[in-house]
mmCIF file of C-alpha atoms in Angstrom:
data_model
loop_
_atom_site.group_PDB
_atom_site.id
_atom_site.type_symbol
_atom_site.label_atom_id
_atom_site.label_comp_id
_atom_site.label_asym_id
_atom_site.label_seq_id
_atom_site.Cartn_x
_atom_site.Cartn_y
_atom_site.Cartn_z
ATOM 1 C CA UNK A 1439 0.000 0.000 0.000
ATOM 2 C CA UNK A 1440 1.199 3.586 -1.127
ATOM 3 C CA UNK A 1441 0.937 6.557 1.721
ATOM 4 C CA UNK A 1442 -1.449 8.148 -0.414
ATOM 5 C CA UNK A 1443 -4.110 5.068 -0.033
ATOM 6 C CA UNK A 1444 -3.688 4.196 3.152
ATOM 7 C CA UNK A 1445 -6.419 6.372 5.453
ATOM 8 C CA UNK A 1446 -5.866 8.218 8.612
ATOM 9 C CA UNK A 1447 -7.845 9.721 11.341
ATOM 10 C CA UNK A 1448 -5.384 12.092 13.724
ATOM 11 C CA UNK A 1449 -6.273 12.345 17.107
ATOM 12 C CA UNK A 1450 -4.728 15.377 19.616
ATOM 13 C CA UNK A 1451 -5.252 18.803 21.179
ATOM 14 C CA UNK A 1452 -1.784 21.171 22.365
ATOM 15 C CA UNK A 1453 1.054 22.452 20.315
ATOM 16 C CA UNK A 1454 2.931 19.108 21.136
ATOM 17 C CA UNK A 1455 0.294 17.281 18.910
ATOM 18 C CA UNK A 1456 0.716 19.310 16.082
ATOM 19 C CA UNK A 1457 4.366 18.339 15.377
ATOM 20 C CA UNK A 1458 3.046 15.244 14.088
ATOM 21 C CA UNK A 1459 0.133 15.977 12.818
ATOM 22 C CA UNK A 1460 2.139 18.823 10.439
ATOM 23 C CA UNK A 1461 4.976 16.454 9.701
ATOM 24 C CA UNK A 1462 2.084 13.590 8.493
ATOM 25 C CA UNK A 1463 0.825 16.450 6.096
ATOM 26 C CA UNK A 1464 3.624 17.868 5.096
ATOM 27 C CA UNK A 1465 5.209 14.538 4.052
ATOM 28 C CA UNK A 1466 2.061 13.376 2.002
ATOM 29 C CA UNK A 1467 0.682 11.174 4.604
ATOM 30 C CA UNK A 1468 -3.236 11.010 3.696
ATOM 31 C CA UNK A 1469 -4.806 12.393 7.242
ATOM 32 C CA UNK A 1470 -8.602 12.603 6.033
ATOM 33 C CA UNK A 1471 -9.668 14.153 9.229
ATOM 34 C CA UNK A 1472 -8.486 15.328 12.908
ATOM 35 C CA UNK A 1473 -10.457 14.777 16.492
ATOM 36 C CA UNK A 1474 -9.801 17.418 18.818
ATOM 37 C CA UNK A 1475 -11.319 18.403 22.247
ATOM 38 C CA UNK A 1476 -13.995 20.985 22.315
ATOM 39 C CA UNK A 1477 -13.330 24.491 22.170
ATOM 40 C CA UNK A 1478 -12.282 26.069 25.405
ATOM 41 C CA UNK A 1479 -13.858 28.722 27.238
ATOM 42 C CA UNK A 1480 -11.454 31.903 27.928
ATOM 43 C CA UNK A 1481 -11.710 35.470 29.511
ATOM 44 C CA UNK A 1482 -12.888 36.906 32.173
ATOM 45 C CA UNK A 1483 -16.481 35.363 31.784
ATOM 46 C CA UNK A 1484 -15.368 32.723 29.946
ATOM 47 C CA UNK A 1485 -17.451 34.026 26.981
ATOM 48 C CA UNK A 1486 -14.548 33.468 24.680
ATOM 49 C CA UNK A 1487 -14.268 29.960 23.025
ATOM 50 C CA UNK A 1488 -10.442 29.111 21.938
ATOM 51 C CA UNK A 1489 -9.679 26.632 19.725
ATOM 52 C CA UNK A 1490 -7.082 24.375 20.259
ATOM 53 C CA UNK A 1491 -3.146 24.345 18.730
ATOM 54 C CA UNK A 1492 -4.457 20.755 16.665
ATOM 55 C CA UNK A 1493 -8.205 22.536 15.551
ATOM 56 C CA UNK A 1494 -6.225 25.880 14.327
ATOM 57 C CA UNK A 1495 -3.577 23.586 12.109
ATOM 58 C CA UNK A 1496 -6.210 21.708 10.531
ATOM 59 C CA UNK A 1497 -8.756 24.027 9.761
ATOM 60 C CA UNK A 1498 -5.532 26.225 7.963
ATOM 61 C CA UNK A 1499 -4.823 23.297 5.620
ATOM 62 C CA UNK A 1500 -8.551 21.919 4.698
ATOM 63 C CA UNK A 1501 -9.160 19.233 7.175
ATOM 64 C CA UNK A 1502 -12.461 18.161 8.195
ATOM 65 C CA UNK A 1503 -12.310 18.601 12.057
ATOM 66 C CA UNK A 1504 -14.369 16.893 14.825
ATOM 67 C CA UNK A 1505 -14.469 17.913 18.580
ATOM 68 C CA UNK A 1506 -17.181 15.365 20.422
ATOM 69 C CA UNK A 1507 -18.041 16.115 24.324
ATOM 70 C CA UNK A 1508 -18.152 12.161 24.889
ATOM 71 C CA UNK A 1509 -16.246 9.743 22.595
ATOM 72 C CA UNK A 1510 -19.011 7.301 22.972
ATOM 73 C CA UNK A 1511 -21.520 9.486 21.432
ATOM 74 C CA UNK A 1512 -23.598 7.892 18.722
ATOM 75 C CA UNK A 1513 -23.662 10.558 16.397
ATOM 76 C CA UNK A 1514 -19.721 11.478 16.590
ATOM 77 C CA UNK A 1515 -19.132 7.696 16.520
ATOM 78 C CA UNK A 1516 -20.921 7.235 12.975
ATOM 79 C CA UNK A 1517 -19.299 10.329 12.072
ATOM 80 C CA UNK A 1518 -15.812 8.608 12.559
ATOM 81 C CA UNK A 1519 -17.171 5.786 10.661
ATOM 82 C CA UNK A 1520 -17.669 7.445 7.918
ATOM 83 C CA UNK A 1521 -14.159 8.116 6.859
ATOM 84 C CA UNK A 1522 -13.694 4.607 6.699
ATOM 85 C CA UNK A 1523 -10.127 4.926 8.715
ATOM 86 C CA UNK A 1524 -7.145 2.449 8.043
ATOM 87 C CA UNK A 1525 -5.186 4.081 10.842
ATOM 88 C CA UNK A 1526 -5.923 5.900 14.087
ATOM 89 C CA UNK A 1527 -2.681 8.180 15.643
ATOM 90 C CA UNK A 1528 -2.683 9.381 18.997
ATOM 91 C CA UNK A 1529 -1.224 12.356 20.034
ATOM 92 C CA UNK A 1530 -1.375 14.163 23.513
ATOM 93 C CA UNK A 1531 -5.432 13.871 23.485
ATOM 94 C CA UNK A 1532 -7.116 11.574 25.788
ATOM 95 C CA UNK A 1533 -8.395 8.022 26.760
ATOM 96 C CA UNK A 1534 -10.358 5.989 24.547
ATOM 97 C CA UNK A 1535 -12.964 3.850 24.618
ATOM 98 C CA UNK A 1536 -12.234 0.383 22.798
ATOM 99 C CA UNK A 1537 -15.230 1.455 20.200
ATOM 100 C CA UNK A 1538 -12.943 4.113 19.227
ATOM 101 C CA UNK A 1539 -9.618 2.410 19.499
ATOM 102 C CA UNK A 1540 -10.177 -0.628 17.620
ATOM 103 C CA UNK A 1541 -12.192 0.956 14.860
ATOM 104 C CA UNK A 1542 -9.390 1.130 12.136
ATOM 105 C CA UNK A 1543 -8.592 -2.115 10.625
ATOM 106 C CA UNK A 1544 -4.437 -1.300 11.416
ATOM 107 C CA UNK A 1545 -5.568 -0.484 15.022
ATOM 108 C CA UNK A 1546 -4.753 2.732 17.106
ATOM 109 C CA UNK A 1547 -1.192 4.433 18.060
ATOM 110 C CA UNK A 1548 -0.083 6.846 20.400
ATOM 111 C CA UNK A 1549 2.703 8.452 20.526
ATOM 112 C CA UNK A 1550 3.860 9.431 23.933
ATOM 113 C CA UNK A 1551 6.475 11.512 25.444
ATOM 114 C CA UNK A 1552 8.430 9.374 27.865
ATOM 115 C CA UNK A 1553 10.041 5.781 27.418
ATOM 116 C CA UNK A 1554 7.313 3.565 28.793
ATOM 117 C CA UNK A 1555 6.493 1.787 30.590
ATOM 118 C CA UNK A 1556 8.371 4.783 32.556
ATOM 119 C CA UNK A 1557 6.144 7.550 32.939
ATOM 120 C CA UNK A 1558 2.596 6.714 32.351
ATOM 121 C CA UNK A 1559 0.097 9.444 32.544
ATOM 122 C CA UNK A 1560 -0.682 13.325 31.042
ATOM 123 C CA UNK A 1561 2.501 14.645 32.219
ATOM 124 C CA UNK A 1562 5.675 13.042 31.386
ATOM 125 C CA UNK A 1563 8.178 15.684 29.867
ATOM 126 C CA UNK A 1564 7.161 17.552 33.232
ATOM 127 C CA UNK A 1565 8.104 14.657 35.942
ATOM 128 C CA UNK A 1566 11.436 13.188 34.017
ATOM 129 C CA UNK A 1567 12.601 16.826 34.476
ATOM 130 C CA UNK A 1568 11.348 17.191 38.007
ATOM 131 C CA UNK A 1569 12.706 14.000 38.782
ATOM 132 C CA UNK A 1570 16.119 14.521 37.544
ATOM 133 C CA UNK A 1571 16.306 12.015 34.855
ATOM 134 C CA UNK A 1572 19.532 12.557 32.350
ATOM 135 C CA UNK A 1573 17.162 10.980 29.605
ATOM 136 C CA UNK A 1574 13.781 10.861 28.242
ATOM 137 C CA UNK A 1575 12.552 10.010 24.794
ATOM 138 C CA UNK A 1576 8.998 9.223 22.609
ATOM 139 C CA UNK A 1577 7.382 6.085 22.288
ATOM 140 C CA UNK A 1578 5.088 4.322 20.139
ATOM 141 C CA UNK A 1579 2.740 1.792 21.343
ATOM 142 C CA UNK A 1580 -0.928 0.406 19.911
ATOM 143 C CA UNK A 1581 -3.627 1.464 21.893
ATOM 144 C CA UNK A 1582 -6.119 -1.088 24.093
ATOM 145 C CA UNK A 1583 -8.105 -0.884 27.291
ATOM 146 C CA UNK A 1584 -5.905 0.630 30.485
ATOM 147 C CA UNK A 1585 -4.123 3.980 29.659
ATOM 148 C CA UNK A 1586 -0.613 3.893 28.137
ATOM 149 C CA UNK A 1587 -0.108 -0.137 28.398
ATOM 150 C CA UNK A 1588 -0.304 -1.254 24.908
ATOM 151 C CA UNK A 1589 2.092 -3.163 23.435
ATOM 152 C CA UNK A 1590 5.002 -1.049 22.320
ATOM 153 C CA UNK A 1591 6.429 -0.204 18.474
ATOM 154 C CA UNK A 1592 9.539 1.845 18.501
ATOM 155 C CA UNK A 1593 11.082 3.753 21.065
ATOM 156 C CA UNK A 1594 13.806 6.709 20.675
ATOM 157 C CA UNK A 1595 15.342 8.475 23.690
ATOM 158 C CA UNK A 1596 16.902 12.320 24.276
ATOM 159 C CA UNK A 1597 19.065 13.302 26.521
ATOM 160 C CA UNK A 1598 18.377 15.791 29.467
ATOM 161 C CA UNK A 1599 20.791 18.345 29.381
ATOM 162 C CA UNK A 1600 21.465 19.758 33.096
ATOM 163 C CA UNK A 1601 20.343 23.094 33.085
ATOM 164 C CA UNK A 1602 17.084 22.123 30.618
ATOM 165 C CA UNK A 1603 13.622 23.518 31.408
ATOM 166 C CA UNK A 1604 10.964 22.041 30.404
ATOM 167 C CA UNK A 1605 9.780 23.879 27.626
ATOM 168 C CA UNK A 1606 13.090 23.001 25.647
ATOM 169 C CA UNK A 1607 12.442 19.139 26.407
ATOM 170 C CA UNK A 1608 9.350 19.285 25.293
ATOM 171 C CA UNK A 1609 10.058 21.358 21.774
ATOM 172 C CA UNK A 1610 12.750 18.598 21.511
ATOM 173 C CA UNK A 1611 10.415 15.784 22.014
ATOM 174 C CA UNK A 1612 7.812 17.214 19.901
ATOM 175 C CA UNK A 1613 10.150 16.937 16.899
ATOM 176 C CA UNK A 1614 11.410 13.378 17.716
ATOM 177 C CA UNK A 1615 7.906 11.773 18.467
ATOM 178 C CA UNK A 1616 6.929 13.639 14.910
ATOM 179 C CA UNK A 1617 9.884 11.926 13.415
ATOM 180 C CA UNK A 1618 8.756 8.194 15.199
ATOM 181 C CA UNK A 1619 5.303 8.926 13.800
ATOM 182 C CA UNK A 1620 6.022 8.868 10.423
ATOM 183 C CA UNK A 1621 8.251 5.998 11.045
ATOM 184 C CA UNK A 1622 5.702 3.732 12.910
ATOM 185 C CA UNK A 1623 2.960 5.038 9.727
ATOM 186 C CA UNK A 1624 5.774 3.890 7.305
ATOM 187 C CA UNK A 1625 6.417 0.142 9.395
ATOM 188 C CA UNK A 1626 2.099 -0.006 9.347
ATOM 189 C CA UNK A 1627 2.696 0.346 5.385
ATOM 190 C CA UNK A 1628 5.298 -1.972 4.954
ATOM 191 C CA UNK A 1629 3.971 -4.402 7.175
ATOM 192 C CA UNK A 1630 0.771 -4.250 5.887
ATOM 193 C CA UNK A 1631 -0.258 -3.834 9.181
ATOM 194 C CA UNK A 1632 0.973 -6.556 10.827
ATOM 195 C CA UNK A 1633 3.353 -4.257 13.329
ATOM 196 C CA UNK A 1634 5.602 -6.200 15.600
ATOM 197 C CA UNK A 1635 5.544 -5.184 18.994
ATOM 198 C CA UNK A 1636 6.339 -5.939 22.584
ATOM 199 C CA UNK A 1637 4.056 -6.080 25.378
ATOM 200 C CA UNK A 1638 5.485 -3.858 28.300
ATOM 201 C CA UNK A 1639 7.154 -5.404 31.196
ATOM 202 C CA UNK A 1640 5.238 -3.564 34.224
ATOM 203 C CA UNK A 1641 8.318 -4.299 36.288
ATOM 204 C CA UNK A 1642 10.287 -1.428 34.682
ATOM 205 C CA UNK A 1643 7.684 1.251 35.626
ATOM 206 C CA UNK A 1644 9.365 3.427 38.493
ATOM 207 C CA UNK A 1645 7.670 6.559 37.909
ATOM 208 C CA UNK A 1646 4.241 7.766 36.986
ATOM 209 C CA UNK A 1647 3.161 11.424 35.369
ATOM 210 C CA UNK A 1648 0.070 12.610 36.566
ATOM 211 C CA UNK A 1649 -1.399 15.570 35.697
ATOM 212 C CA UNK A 1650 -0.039 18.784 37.269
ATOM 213 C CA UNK A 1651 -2.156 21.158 39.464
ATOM 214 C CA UNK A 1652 -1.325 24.555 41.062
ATOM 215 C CA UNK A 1653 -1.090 22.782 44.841
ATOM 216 C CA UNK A 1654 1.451 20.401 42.760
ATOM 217 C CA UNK A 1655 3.680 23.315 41.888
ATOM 218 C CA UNK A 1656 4.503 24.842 45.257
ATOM 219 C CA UNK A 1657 8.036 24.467 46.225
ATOM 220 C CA UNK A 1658 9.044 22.573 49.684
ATOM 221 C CA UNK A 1659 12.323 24.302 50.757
ATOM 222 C CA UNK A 1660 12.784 21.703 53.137
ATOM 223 C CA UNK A 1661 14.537 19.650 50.181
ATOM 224 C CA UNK A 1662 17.741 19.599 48.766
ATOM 225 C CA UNK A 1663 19.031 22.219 46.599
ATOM 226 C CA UNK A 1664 19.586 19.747 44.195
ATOM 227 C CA UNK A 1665 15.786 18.476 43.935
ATOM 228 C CA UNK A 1666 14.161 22.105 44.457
ATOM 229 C CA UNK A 1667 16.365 22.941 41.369
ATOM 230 C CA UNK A 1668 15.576 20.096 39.252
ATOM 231 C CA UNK A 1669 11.628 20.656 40.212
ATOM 232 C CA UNK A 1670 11.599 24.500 39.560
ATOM 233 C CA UNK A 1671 12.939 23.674 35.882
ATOM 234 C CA UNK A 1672 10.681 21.029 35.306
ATOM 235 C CA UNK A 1673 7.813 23.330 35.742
ATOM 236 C CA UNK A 1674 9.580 26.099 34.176
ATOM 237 C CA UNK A 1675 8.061 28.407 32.315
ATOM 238 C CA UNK A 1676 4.548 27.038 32.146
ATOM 239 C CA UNK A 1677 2.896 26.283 34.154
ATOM 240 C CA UNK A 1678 5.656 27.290 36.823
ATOM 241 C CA UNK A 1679 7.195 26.817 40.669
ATOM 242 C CA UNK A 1680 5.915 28.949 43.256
ATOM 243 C CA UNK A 1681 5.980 29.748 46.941
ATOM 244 C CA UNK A 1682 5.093 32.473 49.294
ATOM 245 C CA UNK A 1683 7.494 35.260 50.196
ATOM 246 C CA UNK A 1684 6.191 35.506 53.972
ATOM 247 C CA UNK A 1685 7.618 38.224 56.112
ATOM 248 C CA UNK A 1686 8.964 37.348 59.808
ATOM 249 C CA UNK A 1687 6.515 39.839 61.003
ATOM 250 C CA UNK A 1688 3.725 37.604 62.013
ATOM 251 C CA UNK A 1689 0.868 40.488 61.323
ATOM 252 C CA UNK A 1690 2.327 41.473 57.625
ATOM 253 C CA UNK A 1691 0.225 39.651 54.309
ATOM 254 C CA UNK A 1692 2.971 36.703 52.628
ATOM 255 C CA UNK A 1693 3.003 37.180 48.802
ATOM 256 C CA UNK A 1694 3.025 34.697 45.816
ATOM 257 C CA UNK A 1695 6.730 34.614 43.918
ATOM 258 C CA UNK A 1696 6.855 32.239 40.653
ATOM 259 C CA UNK A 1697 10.026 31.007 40.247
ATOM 260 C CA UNK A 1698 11.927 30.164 36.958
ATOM 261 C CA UNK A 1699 15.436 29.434 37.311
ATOM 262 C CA UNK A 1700 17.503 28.861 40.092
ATOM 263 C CA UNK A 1701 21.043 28.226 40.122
ATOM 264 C CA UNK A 1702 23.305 25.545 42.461
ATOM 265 C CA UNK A 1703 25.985 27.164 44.080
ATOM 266 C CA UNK A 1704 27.415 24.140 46.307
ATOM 267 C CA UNK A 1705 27.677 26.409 49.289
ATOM 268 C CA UNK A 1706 26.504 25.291 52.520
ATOM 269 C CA UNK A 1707 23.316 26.483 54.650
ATOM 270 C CA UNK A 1708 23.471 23.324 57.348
ATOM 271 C CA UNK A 1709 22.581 25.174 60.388
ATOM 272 C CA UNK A 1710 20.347 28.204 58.680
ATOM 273 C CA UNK A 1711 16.613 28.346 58.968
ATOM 274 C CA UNK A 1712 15.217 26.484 55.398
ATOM 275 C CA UNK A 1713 13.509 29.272 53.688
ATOM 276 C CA UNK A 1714 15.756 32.085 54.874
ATOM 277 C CA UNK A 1715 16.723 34.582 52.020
ATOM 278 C CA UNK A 1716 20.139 36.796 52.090
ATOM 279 C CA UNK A 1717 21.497 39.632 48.960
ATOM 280 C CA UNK A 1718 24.957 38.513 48.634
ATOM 281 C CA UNK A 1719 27.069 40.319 45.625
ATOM 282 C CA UNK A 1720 23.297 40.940 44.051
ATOM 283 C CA UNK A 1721 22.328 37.413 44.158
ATOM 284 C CA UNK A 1722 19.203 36.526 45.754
ATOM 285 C CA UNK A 1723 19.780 32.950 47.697
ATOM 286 C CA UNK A 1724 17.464 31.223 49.630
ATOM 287 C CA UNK A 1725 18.332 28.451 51.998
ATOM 288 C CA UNK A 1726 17.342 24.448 51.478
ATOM 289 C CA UNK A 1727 18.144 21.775 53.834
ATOM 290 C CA UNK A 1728 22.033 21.231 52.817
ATOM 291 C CA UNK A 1729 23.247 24.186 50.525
ATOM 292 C CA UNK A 1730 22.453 27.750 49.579
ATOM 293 C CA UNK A 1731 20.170 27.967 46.453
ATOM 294 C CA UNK A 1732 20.339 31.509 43.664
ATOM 295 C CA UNK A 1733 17.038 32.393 42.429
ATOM 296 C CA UNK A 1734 17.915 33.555 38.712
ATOM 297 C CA UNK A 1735 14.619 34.955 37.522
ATOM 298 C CA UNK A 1736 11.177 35.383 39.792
ATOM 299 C CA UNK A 1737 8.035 36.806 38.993
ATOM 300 C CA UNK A 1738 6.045 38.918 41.938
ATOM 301 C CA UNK A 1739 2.767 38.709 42.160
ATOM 302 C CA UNK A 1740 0.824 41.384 39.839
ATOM 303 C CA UNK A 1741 4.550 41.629 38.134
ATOM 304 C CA UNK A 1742 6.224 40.678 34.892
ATOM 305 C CA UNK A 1743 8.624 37.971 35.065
ATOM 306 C CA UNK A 1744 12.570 39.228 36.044
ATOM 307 C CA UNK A 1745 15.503 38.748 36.689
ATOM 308 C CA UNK A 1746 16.680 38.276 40.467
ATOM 309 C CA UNK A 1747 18.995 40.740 40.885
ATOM 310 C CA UNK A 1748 16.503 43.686 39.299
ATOM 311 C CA UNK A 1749 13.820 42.529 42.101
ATOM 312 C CA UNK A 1750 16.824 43.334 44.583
ATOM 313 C CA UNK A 1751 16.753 46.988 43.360
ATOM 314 C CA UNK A 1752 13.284 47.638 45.278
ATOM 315 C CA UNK A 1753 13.677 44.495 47.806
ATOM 316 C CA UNK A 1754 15.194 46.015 50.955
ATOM 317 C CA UNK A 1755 15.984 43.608 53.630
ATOM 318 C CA UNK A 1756 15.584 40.154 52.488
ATOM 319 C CA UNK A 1757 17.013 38.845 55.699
ATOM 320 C CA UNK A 1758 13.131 39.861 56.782
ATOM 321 C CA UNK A 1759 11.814 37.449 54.805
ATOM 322 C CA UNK A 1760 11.355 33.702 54.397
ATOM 323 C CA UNK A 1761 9.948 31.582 51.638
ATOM 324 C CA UNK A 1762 7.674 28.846 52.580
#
């Protein structure tokens, strides 16, 4: 079977979905229509409806686009039917139902940002970061009934450069699981379907990735320097560390600070209250539980996002202050 012949439905949402879905269209691939999720509401009084990163790309090159409320909906389901899909692929969207999943006569893929069976879940660029990890990479596996479990295709991995955020991670691993897209379309076609794959060995799971809240992304200066830094770049810049600036004077209001960089320094604060802040040769540090911790760039509350040592111009007296 030529590319051109062999149907797809794409399936995905954020930016990180359209990688793929722009490299199958680009490349020739015949993607004959795109699920998304609804539109969502924005503003003030949420009277705005925003389409999302996948919707936008599709609608720009001429693809029929369908956003159901409930995959198991009769009328979206027969609407999915009708483009008679050889191939379902997976990107960033959500769980499916096996009426959706095994629709295609090639089956469903996903491809997902983490090597699995490490990292199961919405968030896996986020937690490898958090976590430390020196390496990450994309995965493609065939869909079937518990999330991210199917058996796998193809794996490639990426290395975590040190001082990596998140947001660089995750442009990298955009591109790659684009790349292993194409390749695990080209393997359906030259297979004629019949994929290999492995099942996943559940005893290589350390880690899961669930989905991030705002209570998840307060920082707990009671850690090492080494984990607060590796967490504050794993959330950095979106959707981003914070903690409370709280004054020693019991009767003064604490304030919210973002934080998105910090920097190790490898000096000691054994013996130091964790939390306490000092200026030192306009560097803003912050004690941890075994060393002294820079903050590089911050963000008051009602602010725009800076750089530490321009908050010192109006910060008098950090010594005041601890973060909690």
């Amino acid at each position: 079977m030529e590319k051109k012949n062999l149907r797809i439905v794409f399936m995905g949402t954020p930016e990180f979905a359209v990688g793929s879905l722009q490299r199958l269209v680009e490349n020739g691939y015949n993607v004959v229509a795109v699920v998304t999720q609804p539109d969502k509401p924005v503003g003030r009084h949420a009277s705005v409806l925003r389409p999302s990163p996948v919707k936008e790309y599709a609608l720009a090159h001429g693809l029929p686009v369908l956003q159901p409320l409930k995959m198991k909906d009769e009328h979206f389901l027969d609407e999915l039917r009708s483009y008679n899909a050889d191939l379902q692929v997976v990107v960033a969207f959500r769980m499916l139902p096996e009426v959706v999943w095994a629709m295609p006569r090639f089956g469903t893929f996903n491809v997902h940002a983490a090597l699995l069976p490490d990292y199961r879940g919405a968030a896996p660029i986020n937690w490898a970061v958090i976590n430390g990890e020196t390496r990450t990479g994309v995965t493609t596996f065939f869909l079937d009934h518990d999330i991210d479990t199917g058996r796998i295709i193809a794996q490639r991995q990426f290395p975590i450069p040190d001082d990596a955020d998140v947001e660089y991670v995750y442009d990298a691993l955009m591109q790659l699981g684009a790349q292993l897209c194409t390749d695990t379309v080209d393997l359906v076609l030259s297979t004629d379907g019949n994929v290999p794959s492995q099942p996943q060995q559940d005893s290589d799971a350390h880690h899961a990735a669930p989905k991030i809240f705002k209570e998840t992304c307060a920082i707990d200066f009671s850690l090492t320097a080494k984990r607060i830094y590796d967490f504050v770049r794993g959330l950095s810049p979106v959707p981003s560390a914070w903690c409370l600036l709280t004054p020693r004077d019991a009767n003064a209001p604490a304030q919210v600070l973002k934080i998105y960089k910090t920097a190790k320094t490898h000096e000691s604060s054994v013996g130091v209250e964790v939390g306490t802040l000092k200026a030192e040769n306009r560097r803003l540090l912050v004690a941890t539980v075994d060393e002294w911790l820079e903050i590089v760039e911050l963000q008051p509350a009602g602010k725009k996002r800076m750089a530490a040592r321009d908050y010192l111009n109006g910060f008098q007296h950090p010594e005041h202050f601890l973060l909690k």
